């Protein structure tokens, strides 16, 4: 059916903003540089299991060919508790812009992600002018628990990842009784939990390689294109006056 005929049944559509999915747009040449992955963790404790888990994930990511940066949340002010030019805020936002994928690792506290984890996410806005620090980036979520296995924190982070317009991978990691899973040096012991972390990092790198060069097309939205058309029409009408 011709596009013009099909639009007769879609009277609420702005034709200039409507695009048909095009598989050729998903076949961009692959970038040659290493995937850039930012890792965030949600605890300031000296013996922090979420930090240990993050460091273990970074080692795996480096082995899988990624370039990694770990953000240290120490000294990051509470959201809205400092200006956006605060050094730690600037560092976090610049790292988010640098990244092509991210890993969020939080302890579960009172059945939720930690405040330290949430503060980091809250400092990364949906948009800075026309730049979106998280949209289209891949995301992997992990948590550690002091008791039995739970998925409250990873489920919450999935919601936040969607809100931040990120591509959250299907796999995830939840490490129960974390105090038993790391040796005195902070290295993760062999276990099914460790194997799952390997799975998650492998999957994150694959999804990042698959989507990073087409993330702009994947996250292009009709509603936003419609707004651009309306703004252009308003400018043309203004100039014609």
PDB file of C-alpha atoms in Angstrom:
ATOM      1  CA  UNK A   1       0.000   0.000   0.000  1.00  0.00           C
ATOM      2  CA  UNK A   2       1.464   3.420  -0.961  1.00  0.00           C
ATOM      3  CA  UNK A   3       2.415   5.595   1.988  1.00  0.00           C
ATOM      4  CA  UNK A   4       0.031   8.356   0.857  1.00  0.00           C
ATOM      5  CA  UNK A   5      -2.910   5.916   0.762  1.00  0.00           C
ATOM      6  CA  UNK A   6      -2.053   4.480   4.178  1.00  0.00           C
ATOM      7  CA  UNK A   7      -2.019   7.972   5.704  1.00  0.00           C
ATOM      8  CA  UNK A   8      -5.668   8.429   4.753  1.00  0.00           C
ATOM      9  CA  UNK A   9      -6.428   6.120   7.684  1.00  0.00           C
ATOM     10  CA  UNK A  10      -4.137   8.107  10.015  1.00  0.00           C
ATOM     11  CA  UNK A  11      -5.648  11.598  10.111  1.00  0.00           C
ATOM     12  CA  UNK A  12      -3.794  12.554  13.310  1.00  0.00           C
ATOM     13  CA  UNK A  13      -0.357  11.938  11.780  1.00  0.00           C
ATOM     14  CA  UNK A  14       2.045  14.676  10.724  1.00  0.00           C
ATOM     15  CA  UNK A  15       3.332  13.139   7.451  1.00  0.00           C
ATOM     16  CA  UNK A  16       6.633  15.041   7.441  1.00  0.00           C
ATOM     17  CA  UNK A  17       7.550  13.497  10.801  1.00  0.00           C
ATOM     18  CA  UNK A  18       6.519   9.913  10.067  1.00  0.00           C
ATOM     19  CA  UNK A  19       9.250   7.503   9.006  1.00  0.00           C
ATOM     20  CA  UNK A  20       8.957   3.876   7.979  1.00  0.00           C
ATOM     21  CA  UNK A  21      11.524   1.593   9.674  1.00  0.00           C
ATOM     22  CA  UNK A  22      14.480   1.118   7.351  1.00  0.00           C
ATOM     23  CA  UNK A  23      16.737  -1.886   7.891  1.00  0.00           C
ATOM     24  CA  UNK A  24      19.531  -0.252   5.916  1.00  0.00           C
ATOM     25  CA  UNK A  25      19.787   2.393   8.655  1.00  0.00           C
ATOM     26  CA  UNK A  26      20.780  -0.434  11.017  1.00  0.00           C
ATOM     27  CA  UNK A  27      23.793  -1.412   8.906  1.00  0.00           C
ATOM     28  CA  UNK A  28      26.169   1.437   9.639  1.00  0.00           C
ATOM     29  CA  UNK A  29      29.919   0.622   9.502  1.00  0.00           C
ATOM     30  CA  UNK A  30      31.175  -0.595  12.858  1.00  0.00           C
ATOM     31  CA  UNK A  31      33.384   1.778  14.843  1.00  0.00           C
ATOM     32  CA  UNK A  32      36.918   0.526  15.359  1.00  0.00           C
ATOM     33  CA  UNK A  33      37.545   1.901  18.855  1.00  0.00           C
ATOM     34  CA  UNK A  34      37.028  -0.122  22.014  1.00  0.00           C
ATOM     35  CA  UNK A  35      33.538   0.081  23.565  1.00  0.00           C
ATOM     36  CA  UNK A  36      33.558   2.765  26.273  1.00  0.00           C
ATOM     37  CA  UNK A  37      31.914   1.562  29.490  1.00  0.00           C
ATOM     38  CA  UNK A  38      31.277   3.647  32.620  1.00  0.00           C
ATOM     39  CA  UNK A  39      30.764   1.761  35.888  1.00  0.00           C
ATOM     40  CA  UNK A  40      28.926   3.198  38.912  1.00  0.00           C
ATOM     41  CA  UNK A  41      28.647   1.619  42.354  1.00  0.00           C
ATOM     42  CA  UNK A  42      26.476   2.517  45.318  1.00  0.00           C
ATOM     43  CA  UNK A  43      28.428   2.340  48.565  1.00  0.00           C
ATOM     44  CA  UNK A  44      31.054   4.401  50.380  1.00  0.00           C
ATOM     45  CA  UNK A  45      32.096   1.681  52.812  1.00  0.00           C
ATOM     46  CA  UNK A  46      35.779   0.815  53.059  1.00  0.00           C
ATOM     47  CA  UNK A  47      34.900  -2.819  52.383  1.00  0.00           C
ATOM     48  CA  UNK A  48      32.215  -2.198  49.782  1.00  0.00           C
ATOM     49  CA  UNK A  49      30.887  -5.290  48.051  1.00  0.00           C
ATOM     50  CA  UNK A  50      29.207  -3.258  45.320  1.00  0.00           C
ATOM     51  CA  UNK A  51      32.615  -1.699  44.594  1.00  0.00           C
ATOM     52  CA  UNK A  52      34.277  -5.121  44.597  1.00  0.00           C
ATOM     53  CA  UNK A  53      31.604  -6.373  42.183  1.00  0.00           C
ATOM     54  CA  UNK A  54      32.159  -3.322  39.984  1.00  0.00           C
ATOM     55  CA  UNK A  55      35.909  -3.855  39.916  1.00  0.00           C
ATOM     56  CA  UNK A  56      35.403  -7.506  39.010  1.00  0.00           C
ATOM     57  CA  UNK A  57      33.061  -6.432  36.212  1.00  0.00           C
ATOM     58  CA  UNK A  58      35.643  -3.931  34.930  1.00  0.00           C
ATOM     59  CA  UNK A  59      38.302  -6.646  34.725  1.00  0.00           C
ATOM     60  CA  UNK A  60      35.962  -8.800  32.665  1.00  0.00           C
ATOM     61  CA  UNK A  61      34.979  -5.907  30.409  1.00  0.00           C
ATOM     62  CA  UNK A  62      38.632  -5.106  29.737  1.00  0.00           C
ATOM     63  CA  UNK A  63      39.198  -8.748  28.799  1.00  0.00           C
ATOM     64  CA  UNK A  64      36.229  -8.569  26.410  1.00  0.00           C
ATOM     65  CA  UNK A  65      37.854  -5.613  24.675  1.00  0.00           C
ATOM     66  CA  UNK A  66      36.177  -2.642  26.379  1.00  0.00           C
ATOM     67  CA  UNK A  67      37.708   0.535  27.772  1.00  0.00           C
ATOM     68  CA  UNK A  68      36.416   1.152  31.287  1.00  0.00           C
ATOM     69  CA  UNK A  69      36.136   4.012  33.751  1.00  0.00           C
ATOM     70  CA  UNK A  70      34.920   3.604  37.352  1.00  0.00           C
ATOM     71  CA  UNK A  71      33.395   6.662  38.996  1.00  0.00           C
ATOM     72  CA  UNK A  72      34.208   7.095  42.695  1.00  0.00           C
ATOM     73  CA  UNK A  73      31.084   8.578  44.365  1.00  0.00           C
ATOM     74  CA  UNK A  74      33.041   9.826  47.399  1.00  0.00           C
ATOM     75  CA  UNK A  75      32.559  13.567  47.679  1.00  0.00           C
ATOM     76  CA  UNK A  76      29.589  13.729  45.312  1.00  0.00           C
ATOM     77  CA  UNK A  77      27.059  16.137  46.878  1.00  0.00           C
ATOM     78  CA  UNK A  78      23.399  15.327  47.262  1.00  0.00           C
ATOM     79  CA  UNK A  79      21.286  16.193  44.213  1.00  0.00           C
ATOM     80  CA  UNK A  80      20.525  19.940  44.160  1.00  0.00           C
ATOM     81  CA  UNK A  81      22.881  20.363  47.124  1.00  0.00           C
ATOM     82  CA  UNK A  82      25.578  21.986  45.004  1.00  0.00           C
ATOM     83  CA  UNK A  83      25.876  23.804  41.670  1.00  0.00           C
ATOM     84  CA  UNK A  84      26.281  21.754  38.508  1.00  0.00           C
ATOM     85  CA  UNK A  85      29.854  22.999  38.118  1.00  0.00           C
ATOM     86  CA  UNK A  86      30.861  21.108  41.271  1.00  0.00           C
ATOM     87  CA  UNK A  87      33.984  19.071  40.317  1.00  0.00           C
ATOM     88  CA  UNK A  88      32.439  15.687  41.133  1.00  0.00           C
ATOM     89  CA  UNK A  89      29.212  16.513  39.286  1.00  0.00           C
ATOM     90  CA  UNK A  90      31.171  17.667  36.242  1.00  0.00           C
ATOM     91  CA  UNK A  91      33.296  14.514  36.349  1.00  0.00           C
ATOM     92  CA  UNK A  92      30.228  12.260  36.502  1.00  0.00           C
ATOM     93  CA  UNK A  93      28.437  14.055  33.660  1.00  0.00           C
ATOM     94  CA  UNK A  94      31.523  14.079  31.462  1.00  0.00           C
ATOM     95  CA  UNK A  95      32.028  10.353  32.036  1.00  0.00           C
ATOM     96  CA  UNK A  96      28.397   9.690  31.139  1.00  0.00           C
ATOM     97  CA  UNK A  97      28.841  11.607  27.881  1.00  0.00           C
ATOM     98  CA  UNK A  98      32.083   9.701  27.204  1.00  0.00           C
ATOM     99  CA  UNK A  99      30.425   6.329  27.707  1.00  0.00           C
ATOM    100  CA  UNK A 100      28.709   4.128  25.139  1.00  0.00           C
ATOM    101  CA  UNK A 101      27.476   1.738  27.807  1.00  0.00           C
ATOM    102  CA  UNK A 102      27.179   1.721  31.587  1.00  0.00           C
ATOM    103  CA  UNK A 103      27.105  -0.701  34.532  1.00  0.00           C
ATOM    104  CA  UNK A 104      25.163   0.195  37.678  1.00  0.00           C
ATOM    105  CA  UNK A 105      25.929  -1.867  40.784  1.00  0.00           C
ATOM    106  CA  UNK A 106      24.129  -1.176  44.061  1.00  0.00           C
ATOM    107  CA  UNK A 107      23.740  -2.784  47.453  1.00  0.00           C
ATOM    108  CA  UNK A 108      20.168  -3.453  48.477  1.00  0.00           C
ATOM    109  CA  UNK A 109      19.210  -1.451  51.554  1.00  0.00           C
ATOM    110  CA  UNK A 110      15.752  -1.550  53.109  1.00  0.00           C
ATOM    111  CA  UNK A 111      14.523  -3.371  50.015  1.00  0.00           C
ATOM    112  CA  UNK A 112      15.783  -0.723  47.592  1.00  0.00           C
ATOM    113  CA  UNK A 113      18.876   0.589  45.857  1.00  0.00           C
ATOM    114  CA  UNK A 114      21.139   2.721  48.005  1.00  0.00           C
ATOM    115  CA  UNK A 115      20.909   6.488  48.269  1.00  0.00           C
ATOM    116  CA  UNK A 116      24.478   6.730  46.994  1.00  0.00           C
ATOM    117  CA  UNK A 117      23.444   4.934  43.808  1.00  0.00           C
ATOM    118  CA  UNK A 118      20.307   6.998  43.320  1.00  0.00           C
ATOM    119  CA  UNK A 119      22.185  10.271  43.870  1.00  0.00           C
ATOM    120  CA  UNK A 120      24.577   9.475  41.044  1.00  0.00           C
ATOM    121  CA  UNK A 121      21.724   8.743  38.664  1.00  0.00           C
ATOM    122  CA  UNK A 122      19.870  11.885  39.773  1.00  0.00           C
ATOM    123  CA  UNK A 123      22.889  14.036  38.943  1.00  0.00           C
ATOM    124  CA  UNK A 124      22.831  12.801  35.336  1.00  0.00           C
ATOM    125  CA  UNK A 125      20.010  14.736  33.649  1.00  0.00           C
ATOM    126  CA  UNK A 126      17.937  13.535  30.723  1.00  0.00           C
ATOM    127  CA  UNK A 127      19.298  16.414  28.685  1.00  0.00           C
ATOM    128  CA  UNK A 128      21.918  19.155  28.846  1.00  0.00           C
ATOM    129  CA  UNK A 129      20.763  21.553  26.168  1.00  0.00           C
ATOM    130  CA  UNK A 130      20.473  19.395  23.046  1.00  0.00           C
ATOM    131  CA  UNK A 131      22.845  16.732  24.422  1.00  0.00           C
ATOM    132  CA  UNK A 132      21.461  13.655  26.183  1.00  0.00           C
ATOM    133  CA  UNK A 133      24.054  12.052  28.455  1.00  0.00           C
ATOM    134  CA  UNK A 134      22.356   8.626  28.635  1.00  0.00           C
ATOM    135  CA  UNK A 135      19.983   8.199  25.681  1.00  0.00           C
ATOM    136  CA  UNK A 136      20.823   5.228  23.489  1.00  0.00           C
ATOM    137  CA  UNK A 137      23.588   3.926  25.723  1.00  0.00           C
ATOM    138  CA  UNK A 138      23.502   0.318  26.834  1.00  0.00           C
ATOM    139  CA  UNK A 139      23.087  -0.531  30.513  1.00  0.00           C
ATOM    140  CA  UNK A 140      23.737  -3.555  32.721  1.00  0.00           C
ATOM    141  CA  UNK A 141      22.403  -3.668  36.299  1.00  0.00           C
ATOM    142  CA  UNK A 142      23.767  -5.623  39.269  1.00  0.00           C
ATOM    143  CA  UNK A 143      23.186  -5.742  43.012  1.00  0.00           C
ATOM    144  CA  UNK A 144      24.632  -7.232  46.164  1.00  0.00           C
ATOM    145  CA  UNK A 145      22.609  -8.317  49.189  1.00  0.00           C
ATOM    146  CA  UNK A 146      23.536  -9.099  52.767  1.00  0.00           C
ATOM    147  CA  UNK A 147      20.878 -11.801  53.006  1.00  0.00           C
ATOM    148  CA  UNK A 148      19.047 -14.066  50.617  1.00  0.00           C
ATOM    149  CA  UNK A 149      18.901 -13.314  46.930  1.00  0.00           C
ATOM    150  CA  UNK A 150      16.676 -10.406  45.960  1.00  0.00           C
ATOM    151  CA  UNK A 151      15.982  -8.422  42.813  1.00  0.00           C
ATOM    152  CA  UNK A 152      14.516  -5.227  44.269  1.00  0.00           C
ATOM    153  CA  UNK A 153      17.513  -3.018  43.470  1.00  0.00           C
ATOM    154  CA  UNK A 154      18.061  -4.319  39.931  1.00  0.00           C
ATOM    155  CA  UNK A 155      14.341  -3.970  39.193  1.00  0.00           C
ATOM    156  CA  UNK A 156      14.407  -0.360  40.373  1.00  0.00           C
ATOM    157  CA  UNK A 157      17.497   0.383  38.318  1.00  0.00           C
ATOM    158  CA  UNK A 158      15.797  -1.096  35.266  1.00  0.00           C
ATOM    159  CA  UNK A 159      12.963   1.386  35.732  1.00  0.00           C
ATOM    160  CA  UNK A 160      15.481   4.223  36.014  1.00  0.00           C
ATOM    161  CA  UNK A 161      17.389   2.989  32.976  1.00  0.00           C
ATOM    162  CA  UNK A 162      14.208   3.119  30.933  1.00  0.00           C
ATOM    163  CA  UNK A 163      13.470   6.592  32.285  1.00  0.00           C
ATOM    164  CA  UNK A 164      16.984   7.677  31.292  1.00  0.00           C
ATOM    165  CA  UNK A 165      16.256   6.325  27.780  1.00  0.00           C
ATOM    166  CA  UNK A 166      18.922   3.647  27.963  1.00  0.00           C
ATOM    167  CA  UNK A 167      18.990   0.211  26.325  1.00  0.00           C
ATOM    168  CA  UNK A 168      19.043  -2.104  29.341  1.00  0.00           C
ATOM    169  CA  UNK A 169      20.281  -5.581  28.425  1.00  0.00           C
ATOM    170  CA  UNK A 170      18.139  -8.623  29.345  1.00  0.00           C
ATOM    171  CA  UNK A 171      20.658 -10.270  31.684  1.00  0.00           C
ATOM    172  CA  UNK A 172      21.434  -9.048  35.213  1.00  0.00           C
ATOM    173  CA  UNK A 173      23.321 -10.098  38.345  1.00  0.00           C
ATOM    174  CA  UNK A 174      22.169 -10.374  41.965  1.00  0.00           C
ATOM    175  CA  UNK A 175      24.746 -11.616  44.477  1.00  0.00           C
ATOM    176  CA  UNK A 176      23.251 -12.917  47.734  1.00  0.00           C
ATOM    177  CA  UNK A 177      25.166 -13.009  51.037  1.00  0.00           C
ATOM    178  CA  UNK A 178      27.883 -10.965  49.391  1.00  0.00           C
ATOM    179  CA  UNK A 179      30.133 -11.171  52.468  1.00  0.00           C
ATOM    180  CA  UNK A 180      30.668 -14.854  51.583  1.00  0.00           C
ATOM    181  CA  UNK A 181      31.422 -14.256  47.913  1.00  0.00           C
ATOM    182  CA  UNK A 182      34.580 -12.110  48.123  1.00  0.00           C
ATOM    183  CA  UNK A 183      37.990 -12.978  49.540  1.00  0.00           C
ATOM    184  CA  UNK A 184      39.947 -10.675  51.922  1.00  0.00           C
ATOM    185  CA  UNK A 185      41.526  -8.897  48.915  1.00  0.00           C
ATOM    186  CA  UNK A 186      38.098  -8.113  47.465  1.00  0.00           C
ATOM    187  CA  UNK A 187      38.275 -10.631  44.623  1.00  0.00           C
ATOM    188  CA  UNK A 188      35.135 -12.577  43.823  1.00  0.00           C
ATOM    189  CA  UNK A 189      35.289 -16.294  44.557  1.00  0.00           C
ATOM    190  CA  UNK A 190      34.357 -18.942  41.964  1.00  0.00           C
ATOM    191  CA  UNK A 191      30.593 -19.566  42.069  1.00  0.00           C
ATOM    192  CA  UNK A 192      27.437 -19.500  39.985  1.00  0.00           C
ATOM    193  CA  UNK A 193      27.160 -15.839  40.996  1.00  0.00           C
ATOM    194  CA  UNK A 194      30.546 -15.143  39.432  1.00  0.00           C
ATOM    195  CA  UNK A 195      29.552 -17.022  36.300  1.00  0.00           C
ATOM    196  CA  UNK A 196      26.474 -14.821  35.993  1.00  0.00           C
ATOM    197  CA  UNK A 197      28.627 -11.688  36.219  1.00  0.00           C
ATOM    198  CA  UNK A 198      30.706 -13.054  33.330  1.00  0.00           C
ATOM    199  CA  UNK A 199      27.492 -13.643  31.363  1.00  0.00           C
ATOM    200  CA  UNK A 200      26.260 -10.098  32.010  1.00  0.00           C
ATOM    201  CA  UNK A 201      29.508  -8.390  30.996  1.00  0.00           C
ATOM    202  CA  UNK A 202      29.838 -10.506  27.861  1.00  0.00           C
ATOM    203  CA  UNK A 203      26.268  -9.623  26.902  1.00  0.00           C
ATOM    204  CA  UNK A 204      26.810  -5.922  27.618  1.00  0.00           C
ATOM    205  CA  UNK A 205      29.793  -5.728  25.279  1.00  0.00           C
ATOM    206  CA  UNK A 206      27.870  -7.540  22.530  1.00  0.00           C
ATOM    207  CA  UNK A 207      24.853  -5.234  22.831  1.00  0.00           C
ATOM    208  CA  UNK A 208      27.104  -2.168  22.923  1.00  0.00           C
ATOM    209  CA  UNK A 209      28.918  -3.251  19.757  1.00  0.00           C
ATOM    210  CA  UNK A 210      25.570  -3.958  18.113  1.00  0.00           C
ATOM    211  CA  UNK A 211      23.852  -0.673  18.955  1.00  0.00           C
ATOM    212  CA  UNK A 212      26.402   2.090  19.556  1.00  0.00           C
ATOM    213  CA  UNK A 213      26.725   3.134  15.905  1.00  0.00           C
ATOM    214  CA  UNK A 214      22.956   3.190  15.332  1.00  0.00           C
ATOM    215  CA  UNK A 215      21.765   4.432  18.730  1.00  0.00           C
ATOM    216  CA  UNK A 216      20.694   7.755  17.233  1.00  0.00           C
ATOM    217  CA  UNK A 217      18.424   5.974  14.753  1.00  0.00           C
ATOM    218  CA  UNK A 218      17.118   3.503  17.356  1.00  0.00           C
ATOM    219  CA  UNK A 219      16.087   6.321  19.678  1.00  0.00           C
ATOM    220  CA  UNK A 220      14.663   8.637  16.979  1.00  0.00           C
ATOM    221  CA  UNK A 221      11.004   9.280  17.875  1.00  0.00           C
ATOM    222  CA  UNK A 222       8.006  10.408  15.849  1.00  0.00           C
ATOM    223  CA  UNK A 223       6.830  12.735  18.624  1.00  0.00           C
ATOM    224  CA  UNK A 224      10.166  14.547  18.716  1.00  0.00           C
ATOM    225  CA  UNK A 225      10.405  14.764  14.936  1.00  0.00           C
ATOM    226  CA  UNK A 226       6.884  16.201  14.951  1.00  0.00           C
ATOM    227  CA  UNK A 227       7.982  18.899  17.410  1.00  0.00           C
ATOM    228  CA  UNK A 228      10.885  19.773  15.105  1.00  0.00           C
ATOM    229  CA  UNK A 229       8.508  20.071  12.133  1.00  0.00           C
ATOM    230  CA  UNK A 230       6.200  22.333  14.134  1.00  0.00           C
ATOM    231  CA  UNK A 231       9.101  24.540  15.238  1.00  0.00           C
ATOM    232  CA  UNK A 232      10.329  24.827  11.656  1.00  0.00           C
ATOM    233  CA  UNK A 233       6.840  25.750  10.439  1.00  0.00           C
ATOM    234  CA  UNK A 234       6.570  28.393  13.175  1.00  0.00           C
ATOM    235  CA  UNK A 235       9.910  29.933  12.136  1.00  0.00           C
ATOM    236  CA  UNK A 236       8.879  29.995   8.457  1.00  0.00           C
ATOM    237  CA  UNK A 237       5.554  31.664   9.319  1.00  0.00           C
ATOM    238  CA  UNK A 238       7.351  34.215  11.524  1.00  0.00           C
ATOM    239  CA  UNK A 239       9.758  35.127   8.707  1.00  0.00           C
ATOM    240  CA  UNK A 240       6.848  35.478   6.294  1.00  0.00           C
ATOM    241  CA  UNK A 241       5.159  38.105   8.468  1.00  0.00           C
TER     242      UNK A 241
END
